[in-house]
PDB file of C-alpha atoms in Angstrom:
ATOM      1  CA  UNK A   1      35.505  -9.767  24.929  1.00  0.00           C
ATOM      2  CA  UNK A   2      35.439 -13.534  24.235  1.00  0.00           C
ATOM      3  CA  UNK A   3      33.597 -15.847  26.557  1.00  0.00           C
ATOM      4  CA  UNK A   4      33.600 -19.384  26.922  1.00  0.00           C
ATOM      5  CA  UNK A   5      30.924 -21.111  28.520  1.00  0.00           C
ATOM      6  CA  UNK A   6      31.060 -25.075  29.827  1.00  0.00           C
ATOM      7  CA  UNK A   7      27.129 -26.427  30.057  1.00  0.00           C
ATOM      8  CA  UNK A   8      27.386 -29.686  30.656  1.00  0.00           C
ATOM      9  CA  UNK A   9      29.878 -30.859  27.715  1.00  0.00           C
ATOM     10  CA  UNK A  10      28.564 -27.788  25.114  1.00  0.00           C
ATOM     11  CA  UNK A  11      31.303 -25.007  25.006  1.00  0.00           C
ATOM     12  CA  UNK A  12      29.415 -21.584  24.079  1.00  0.00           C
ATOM     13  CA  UNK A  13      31.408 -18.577  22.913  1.00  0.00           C
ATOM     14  CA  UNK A  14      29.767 -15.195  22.429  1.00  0.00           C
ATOM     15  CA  UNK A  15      32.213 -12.196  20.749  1.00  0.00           C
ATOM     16  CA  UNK A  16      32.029  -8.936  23.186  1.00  0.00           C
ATOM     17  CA  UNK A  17      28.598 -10.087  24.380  1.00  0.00           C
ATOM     18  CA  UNK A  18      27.756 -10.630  27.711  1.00  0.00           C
ATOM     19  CA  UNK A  19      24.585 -12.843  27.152  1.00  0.00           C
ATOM     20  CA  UNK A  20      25.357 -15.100  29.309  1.00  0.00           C
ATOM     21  CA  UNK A  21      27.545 -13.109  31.756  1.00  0.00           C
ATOM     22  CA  UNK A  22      24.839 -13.075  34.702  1.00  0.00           C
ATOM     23  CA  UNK A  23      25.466 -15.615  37.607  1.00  0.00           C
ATOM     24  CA  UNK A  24      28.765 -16.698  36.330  1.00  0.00           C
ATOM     25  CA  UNK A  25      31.676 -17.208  38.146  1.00  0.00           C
ATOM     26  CA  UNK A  26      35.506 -17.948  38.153  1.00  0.00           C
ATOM     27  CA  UNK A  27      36.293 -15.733  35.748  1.00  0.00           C
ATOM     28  CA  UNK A  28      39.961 -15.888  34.412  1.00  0.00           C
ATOM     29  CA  UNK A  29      41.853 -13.711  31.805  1.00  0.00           C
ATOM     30  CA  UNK A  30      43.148 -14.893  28.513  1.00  0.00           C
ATOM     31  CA  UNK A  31      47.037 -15.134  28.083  1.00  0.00           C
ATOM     32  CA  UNK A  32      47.747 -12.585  24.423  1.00  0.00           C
ATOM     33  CA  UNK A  33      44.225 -11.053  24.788  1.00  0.00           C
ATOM     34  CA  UNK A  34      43.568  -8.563  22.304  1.00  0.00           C
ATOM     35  CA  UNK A  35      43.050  -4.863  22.968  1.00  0.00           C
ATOM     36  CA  UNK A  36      39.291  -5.972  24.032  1.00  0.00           C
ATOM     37  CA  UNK A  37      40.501  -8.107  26.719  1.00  0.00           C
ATOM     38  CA  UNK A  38      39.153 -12.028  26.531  1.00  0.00           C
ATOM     39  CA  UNK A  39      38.090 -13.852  29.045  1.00  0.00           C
ATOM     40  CA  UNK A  40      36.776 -17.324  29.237  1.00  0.00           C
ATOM     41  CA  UNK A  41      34.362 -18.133  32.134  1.00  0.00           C
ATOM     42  CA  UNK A  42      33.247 -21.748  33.175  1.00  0.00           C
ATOM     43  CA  UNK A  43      29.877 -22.404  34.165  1.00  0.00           C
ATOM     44  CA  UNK A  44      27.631 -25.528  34.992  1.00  0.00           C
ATOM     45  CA  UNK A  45      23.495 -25.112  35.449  1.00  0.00           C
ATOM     46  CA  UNK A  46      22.314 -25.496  39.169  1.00  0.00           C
ATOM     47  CA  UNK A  47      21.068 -28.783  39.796  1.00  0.00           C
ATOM     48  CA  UNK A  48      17.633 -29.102  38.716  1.00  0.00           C
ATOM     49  CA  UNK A  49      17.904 -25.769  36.492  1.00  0.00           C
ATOM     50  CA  UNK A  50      15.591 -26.319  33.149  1.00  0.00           C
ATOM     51  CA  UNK A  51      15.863 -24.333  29.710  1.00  0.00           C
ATOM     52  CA  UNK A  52      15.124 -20.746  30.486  1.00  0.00           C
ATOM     53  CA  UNK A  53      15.131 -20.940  34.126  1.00  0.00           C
ATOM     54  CA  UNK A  54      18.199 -18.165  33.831  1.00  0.00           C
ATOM     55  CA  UNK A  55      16.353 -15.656  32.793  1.00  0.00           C
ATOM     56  CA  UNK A  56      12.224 -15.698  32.925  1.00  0.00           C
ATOM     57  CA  UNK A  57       9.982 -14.446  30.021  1.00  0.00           C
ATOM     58  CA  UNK A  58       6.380 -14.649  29.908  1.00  0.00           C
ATOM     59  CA  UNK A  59       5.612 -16.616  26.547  1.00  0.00           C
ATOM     60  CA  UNK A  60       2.983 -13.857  25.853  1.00  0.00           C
ATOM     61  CA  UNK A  61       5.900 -11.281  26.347  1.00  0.00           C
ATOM     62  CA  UNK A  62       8.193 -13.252  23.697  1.00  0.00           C
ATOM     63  CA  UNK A  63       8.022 -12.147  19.869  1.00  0.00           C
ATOM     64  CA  UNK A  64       6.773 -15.158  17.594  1.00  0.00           C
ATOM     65  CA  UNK A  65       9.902 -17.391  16.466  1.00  0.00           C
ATOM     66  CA  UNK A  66       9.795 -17.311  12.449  1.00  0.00           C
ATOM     67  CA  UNK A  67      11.404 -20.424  11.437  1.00  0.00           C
ATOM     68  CA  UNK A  68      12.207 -20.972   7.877  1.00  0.00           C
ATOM     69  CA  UNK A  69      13.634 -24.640   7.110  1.00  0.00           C
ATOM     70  CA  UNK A  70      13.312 -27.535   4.754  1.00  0.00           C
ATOM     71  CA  UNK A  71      10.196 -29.799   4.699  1.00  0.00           C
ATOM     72  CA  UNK A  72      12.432 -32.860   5.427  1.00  0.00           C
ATOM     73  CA  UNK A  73      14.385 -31.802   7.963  1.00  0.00           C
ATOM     74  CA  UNK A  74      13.948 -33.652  11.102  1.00  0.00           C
ATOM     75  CA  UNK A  75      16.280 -31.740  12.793  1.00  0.00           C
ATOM     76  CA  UNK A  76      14.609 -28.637  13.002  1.00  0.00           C
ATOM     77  CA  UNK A  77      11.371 -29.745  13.151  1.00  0.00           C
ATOM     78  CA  UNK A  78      13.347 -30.974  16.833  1.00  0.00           C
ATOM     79  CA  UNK A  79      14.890 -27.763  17.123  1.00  0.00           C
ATOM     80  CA  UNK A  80      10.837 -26.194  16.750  1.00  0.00           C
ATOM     81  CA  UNK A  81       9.600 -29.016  19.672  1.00  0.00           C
ATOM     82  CA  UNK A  82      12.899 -27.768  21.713  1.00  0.00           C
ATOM     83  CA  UNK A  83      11.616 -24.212  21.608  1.00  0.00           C
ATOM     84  CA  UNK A  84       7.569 -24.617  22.125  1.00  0.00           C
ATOM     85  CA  UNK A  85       8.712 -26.972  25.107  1.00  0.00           C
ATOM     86  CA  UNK A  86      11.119 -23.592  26.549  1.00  0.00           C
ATOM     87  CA  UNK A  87       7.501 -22.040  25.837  1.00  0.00           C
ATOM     88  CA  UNK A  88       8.246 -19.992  22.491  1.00  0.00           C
ATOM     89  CA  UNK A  89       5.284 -19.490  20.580  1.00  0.00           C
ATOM     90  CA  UNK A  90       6.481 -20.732  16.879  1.00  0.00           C
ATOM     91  CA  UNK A  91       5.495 -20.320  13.318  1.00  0.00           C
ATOM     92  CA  UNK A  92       7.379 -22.512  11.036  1.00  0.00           C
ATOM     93  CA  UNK A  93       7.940 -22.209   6.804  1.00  0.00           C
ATOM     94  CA  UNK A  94       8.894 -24.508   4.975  1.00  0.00           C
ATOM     95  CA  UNK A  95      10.833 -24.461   1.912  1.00  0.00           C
ATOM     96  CA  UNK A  96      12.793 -25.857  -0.364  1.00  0.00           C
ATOM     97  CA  UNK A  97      15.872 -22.938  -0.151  1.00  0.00           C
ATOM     98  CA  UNK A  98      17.014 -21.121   2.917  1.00  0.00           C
ATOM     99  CA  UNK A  99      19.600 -19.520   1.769  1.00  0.00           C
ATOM    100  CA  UNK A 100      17.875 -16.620   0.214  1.00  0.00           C
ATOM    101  CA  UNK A 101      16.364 -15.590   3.963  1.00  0.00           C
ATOM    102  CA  UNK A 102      20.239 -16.373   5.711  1.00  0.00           C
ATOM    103  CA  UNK A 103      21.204 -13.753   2.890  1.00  0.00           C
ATOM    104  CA  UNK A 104      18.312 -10.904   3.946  1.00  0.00           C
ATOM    105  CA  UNK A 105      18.866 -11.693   7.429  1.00  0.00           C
ATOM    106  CA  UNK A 106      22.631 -10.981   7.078  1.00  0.00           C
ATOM    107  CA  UNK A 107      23.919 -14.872   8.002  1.00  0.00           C
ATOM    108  CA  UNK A 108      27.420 -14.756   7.190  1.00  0.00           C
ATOM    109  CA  UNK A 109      28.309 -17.621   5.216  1.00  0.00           C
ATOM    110  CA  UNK A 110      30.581 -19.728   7.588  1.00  0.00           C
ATOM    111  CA  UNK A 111      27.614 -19.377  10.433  1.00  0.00           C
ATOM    112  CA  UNK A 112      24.973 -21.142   7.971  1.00  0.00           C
ATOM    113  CA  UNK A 113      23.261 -23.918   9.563  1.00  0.00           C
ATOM    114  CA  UNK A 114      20.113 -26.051   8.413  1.00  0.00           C
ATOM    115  CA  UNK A 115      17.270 -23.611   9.217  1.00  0.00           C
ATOM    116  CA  UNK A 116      17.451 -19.818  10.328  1.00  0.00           C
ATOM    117  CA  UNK A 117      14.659 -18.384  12.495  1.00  0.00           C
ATOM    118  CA  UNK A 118      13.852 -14.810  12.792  1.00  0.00           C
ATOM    119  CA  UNK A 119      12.889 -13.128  16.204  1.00  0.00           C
ATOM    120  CA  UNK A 120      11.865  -9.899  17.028  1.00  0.00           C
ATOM    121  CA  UNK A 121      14.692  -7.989  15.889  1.00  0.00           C
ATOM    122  CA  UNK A 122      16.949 -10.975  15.658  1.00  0.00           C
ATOM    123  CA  UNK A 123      18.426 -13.921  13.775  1.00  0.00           C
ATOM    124  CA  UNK A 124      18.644 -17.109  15.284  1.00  0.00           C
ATOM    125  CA  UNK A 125      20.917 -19.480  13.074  1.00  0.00           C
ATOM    126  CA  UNK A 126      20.760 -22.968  13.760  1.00  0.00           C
ATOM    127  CA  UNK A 127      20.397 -25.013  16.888  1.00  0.00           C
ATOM    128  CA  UNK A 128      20.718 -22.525  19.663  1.00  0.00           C
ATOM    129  CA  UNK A 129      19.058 -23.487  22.611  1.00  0.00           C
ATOM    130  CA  UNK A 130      16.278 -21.673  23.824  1.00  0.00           C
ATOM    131  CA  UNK A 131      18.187 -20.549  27.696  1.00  0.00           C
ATOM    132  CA  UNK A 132      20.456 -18.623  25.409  1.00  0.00           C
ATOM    133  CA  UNK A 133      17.571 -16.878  23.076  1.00  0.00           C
ATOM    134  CA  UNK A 134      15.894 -15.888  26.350  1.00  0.00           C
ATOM    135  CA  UNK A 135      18.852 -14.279  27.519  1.00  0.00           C
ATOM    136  CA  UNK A 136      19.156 -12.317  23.893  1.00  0.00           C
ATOM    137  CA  UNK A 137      15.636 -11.257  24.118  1.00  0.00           C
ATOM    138  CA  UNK A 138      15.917 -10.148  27.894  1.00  0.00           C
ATOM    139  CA  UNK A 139      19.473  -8.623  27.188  1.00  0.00           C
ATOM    140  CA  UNK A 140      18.811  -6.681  23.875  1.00  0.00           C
ATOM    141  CA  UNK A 141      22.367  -6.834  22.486  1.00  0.00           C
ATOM    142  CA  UNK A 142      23.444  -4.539  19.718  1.00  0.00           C
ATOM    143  CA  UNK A 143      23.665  -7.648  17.336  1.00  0.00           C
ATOM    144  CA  UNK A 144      22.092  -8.678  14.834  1.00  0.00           C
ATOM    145  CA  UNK A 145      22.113 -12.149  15.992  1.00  0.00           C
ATOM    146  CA  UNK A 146      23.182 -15.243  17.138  1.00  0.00           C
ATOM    147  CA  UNK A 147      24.207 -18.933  15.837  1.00  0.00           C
ATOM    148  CA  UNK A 148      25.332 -22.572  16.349  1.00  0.00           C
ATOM    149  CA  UNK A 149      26.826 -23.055  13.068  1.00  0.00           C
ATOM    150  CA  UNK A 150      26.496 -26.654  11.406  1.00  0.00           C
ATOM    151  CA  UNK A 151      24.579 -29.242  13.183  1.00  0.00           C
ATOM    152  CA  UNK A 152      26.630 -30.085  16.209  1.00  0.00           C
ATOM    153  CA  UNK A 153      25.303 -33.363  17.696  1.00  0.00           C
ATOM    154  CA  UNK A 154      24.223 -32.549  21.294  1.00  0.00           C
ATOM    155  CA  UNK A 155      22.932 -29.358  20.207  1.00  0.00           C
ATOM    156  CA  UNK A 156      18.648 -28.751  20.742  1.00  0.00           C
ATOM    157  CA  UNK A 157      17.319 -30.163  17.942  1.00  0.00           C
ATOM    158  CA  UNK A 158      20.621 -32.615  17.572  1.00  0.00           C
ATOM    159  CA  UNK A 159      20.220 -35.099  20.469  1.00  0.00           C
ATOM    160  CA  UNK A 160      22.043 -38.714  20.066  1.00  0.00           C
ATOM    161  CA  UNK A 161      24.391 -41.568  21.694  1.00  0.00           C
ATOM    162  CA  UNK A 162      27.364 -38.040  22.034  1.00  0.00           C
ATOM    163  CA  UNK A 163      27.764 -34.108  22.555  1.00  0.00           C
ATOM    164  CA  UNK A 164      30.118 -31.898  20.401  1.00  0.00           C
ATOM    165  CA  UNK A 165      31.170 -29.456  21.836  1.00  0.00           C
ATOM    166  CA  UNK A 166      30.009 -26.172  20.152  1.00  0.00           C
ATOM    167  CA  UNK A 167      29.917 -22.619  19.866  1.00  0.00           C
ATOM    168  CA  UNK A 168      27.079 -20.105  20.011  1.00  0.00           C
ATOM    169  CA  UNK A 169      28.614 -16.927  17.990  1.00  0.00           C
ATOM    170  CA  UNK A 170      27.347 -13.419  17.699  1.00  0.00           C
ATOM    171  CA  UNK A 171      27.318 -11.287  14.769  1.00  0.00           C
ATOM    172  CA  UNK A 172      26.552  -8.367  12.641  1.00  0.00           C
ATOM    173  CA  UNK A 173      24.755  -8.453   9.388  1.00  0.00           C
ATOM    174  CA  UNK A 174      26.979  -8.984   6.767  1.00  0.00           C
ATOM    175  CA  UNK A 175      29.457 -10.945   8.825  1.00  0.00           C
ATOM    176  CA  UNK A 176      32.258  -8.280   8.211  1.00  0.00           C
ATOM    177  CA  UNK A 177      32.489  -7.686  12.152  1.00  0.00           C
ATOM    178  CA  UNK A 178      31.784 -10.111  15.095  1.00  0.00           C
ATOM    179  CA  UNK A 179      30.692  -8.106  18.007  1.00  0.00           C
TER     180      UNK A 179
END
């Protein structure tokens, strides 16, 4: 089941996950839907909503966010304030090559973005903002993770003068099967 989600001007789609199914309304069905049925749902925060005010964790009931990322990338080192600020605890790695922890952690290739955290039992990939990795951690999908892939401006981590609009994608290690 494919879902599209309107926040603001940020367009999040999650394959056959219902992460961020809760509370949303006018839900409409998808002309040539597949065999799993799509449907695309539109949904704005309440007024005065912050990150995480969807679903509530204590930060002392949250797993440590493992973020590995390059030591010059100011983008992630945003993406790391975005996430204490939601009240993630964080530890963060630097290095000079990601790719060989996307590649453990099962990042399918056309997901990669600039840094890859891991969490609990999941893989973050990229700017996802920190509402959505609540909802992941609260939810417990059978996934092995989520991702923004690229560095769409607007995204946490990504702020400036515009907002792409963007997609938040689950998957399955190896990449072989969106879920």
């Amino acid at each position: 089941m494919m879902q599209r989600y309107s926040i603001v001007s940020t367009r999040f789609v999650l394959l056959a996950l219902p992460l961020l199914a809760l509370g949303c309304a006018n839900s409409e069905p998808q002309a040539g839907a597949s065999a799993a049925a799509e449907s695309r749902v539109e949904a704005a925060p309440a007024a005065g909503s912050s990150p995480g005010s969807a679903v509530q964790l204590a930060s002392a009931e949250m797993p440590v966010v493992h973020v590995y990322k390059s030591p010059t990338c100011g983008c992630c080192t945003d993406w790391v304030t975005h996430m204490e600020e939601a009240g993630f605890r964080t530890e963060v790695q630097d290095m000079h090559d990601v790719a060989p922890i996307k590649a453990r952690a099962g990042v399918p290739g056309h997901l990669h973005s600039c840094h890859t955290s891991l969490i609990g039992d999941y893989v973050v990939e990229g700017h996802v903002p920190a509402d959505v990795i609540r909802r992941l951690l609260a939810e417990k999908p059978n996934v092995t993770g989520i991702a923004v892939p690229g560095m769409p401006m607007g995204s946490p981590g990504m702020e400036g003068p515009y907002r792409d609009r963007y997609d938040i994608v689950a998957f399955r290690h190896g990449g072989g099967q969106y879920v």
